[in-house]
Amino acid sequence: MKLFSFYDMRKPRQFEHKPIYWNPRKEALEDRIRKVKREMGVLEENPEDYKPSIKGAFIEGTTHLKKSKMKGDDIRNRVYRNMRLILVLALLGFIFWYLFIKQ
């Protein structure tokens, strides 16, 4: 049985949806036609045509994740800080044990 480890953290599974009926050439062609029509002024922008991006929407909805993103923190920084905190606490615990309990 494997115990909890700080060094061997599993990554979360990624959602991967592969549509059954999807023609990338047709979609690319429709996008190009739509862009050309917008450039020519034939097609006006509709709010219904806008496809919102889901990526990053959760981070923008939470204050603490938004603050860490604004500071430039990523997962490596957080893991490094957590490991440093654990190391300092272990060192302080050893010093406390050596000075007060070992006597």
XYZ file of C-alpha atoms in Angstrom:
103
model
C 0.000 0.000 0.000
C 1.454 3.336 -1.040
C 1.378 6.194 1.430
C 0.803 9.835 0.559
C 3.788 11.362 -1.199
C 4.579 14.994 -1.935
C 6.860 14.144 -4.847
C 4.578 11.781 -6.767
C 1.425 13.849 -7.226
C -1.003 12.528 -9.823
C -2.196 14.956 -12.432
C -5.949 15.270 -12.840
C -7.484 13.514 -15.809
C -8.147 15.787 -18.749
C -11.523 15.916 -20.426
C -11.176 14.836 -24.031
C -14.275 14.814 -26.197
C -13.922 13.613 -29.764
C -17.036 14.430 -31.775
C -18.304 11.664 -33.988
C -19.449 13.766 -36.943
C -17.033 16.654 -37.401
C -15.551 17.936 -40.598
C -12.640 20.291 -39.828
C -12.287 21.352 -43.470
C -15.924 22.433 -43.634
C -15.649 24.330 -40.346
C -12.457 26.087 -41.472
C -14.113 27.017 -44.768
C -17.152 28.483 -42.962
C -14.871 30.489 -40.677
C -12.943 31.891 -43.632
C -16.167 32.809 -45.453
C -17.492 34.525 -42.315
C -14.216 36.488 -41.892
C -14.241 37.643 -45.517
C -17.879 38.748 -45.240
C -17.084 40.727 -42.084
C -14.103 42.391 -43.785
C -16.245 43.311 -46.779
C -18.973 44.676 -44.508
C -21.644 42.301 -45.799
C -22.030 40.419 -42.520
C -22.572 42.349 -39.317
C -21.448 41.042 -35.956
C -24.158 39.236 -34.012
C -23.839 38.503 -30.297
C -25.279 35.025 -31.020
C -22.226 34.196 -33.166
C -19.885 34.728 -30.242
C -18.586 31.474 -28.769
C -17.396 32.041 -25.208
C -14.184 30.430 -24.094
C -14.537 28.109 -21.136
C -10.817 27.964 -20.480
C -9.984 30.344 -17.645
C -13.611 31.065 -16.764
C -13.326 29.308 -13.401
C -10.208 31.270 -12.485
C -11.899 34.544 -13.372
C -14.869 33.598 -11.168
C -12.848 33.098 -7.979
C -10.999 35.837 -6.141
C -8.125 33.827 -4.652
C -7.234 32.125 -7.947
C -7.489 35.434 -9.781
C -5.076 37.039 -7.295
C -2.556 34.223 -7.682
C -2.824 34.461 -11.470
C -2.240 38.218 -11.332
C 0.884 37.638 -9.194
C 2.157 35.138 -11.756
C 1.990 32.075 -9.508
C 1.757 28.656 -11.068
C 1.666 25.118 -9.703
C 5.463 24.841 -9.477
C 5.706 27.943 -7.291
C 3.011 26.672 -4.941
C 4.617 23.234 -4.627
C 8.019 24.826 -3.982
C 6.585 27.073 -1.263
C 4.739 24.166 0.364
C 7.868 22.003 0.397
C 9.907 24.861 1.848
C 7.291 25.363 4.580
C 7.349 21.655 5.447
C 11.145 21.679 5.575
C 11.203 24.713 7.889
C 8.576 23.146 10.169
C 10.538 19.882 10.310
C 13.733 21.788 11.141
C 11.990 23.758 13.896
C 10.482 20.541 15.243
C 13.906 18.902 15.353
C 15.413 21.922 17.130
C 12.556 21.903 19.678
C 13.019 18.173 20.255
C 16.792 18.513 20.622
C 16.685 21.459 23.050
C 13.685 20.629 25.251
C 12.728 16.985 25.021
C 16.043 15.144 24.525
C 17.725 16.497 27.682
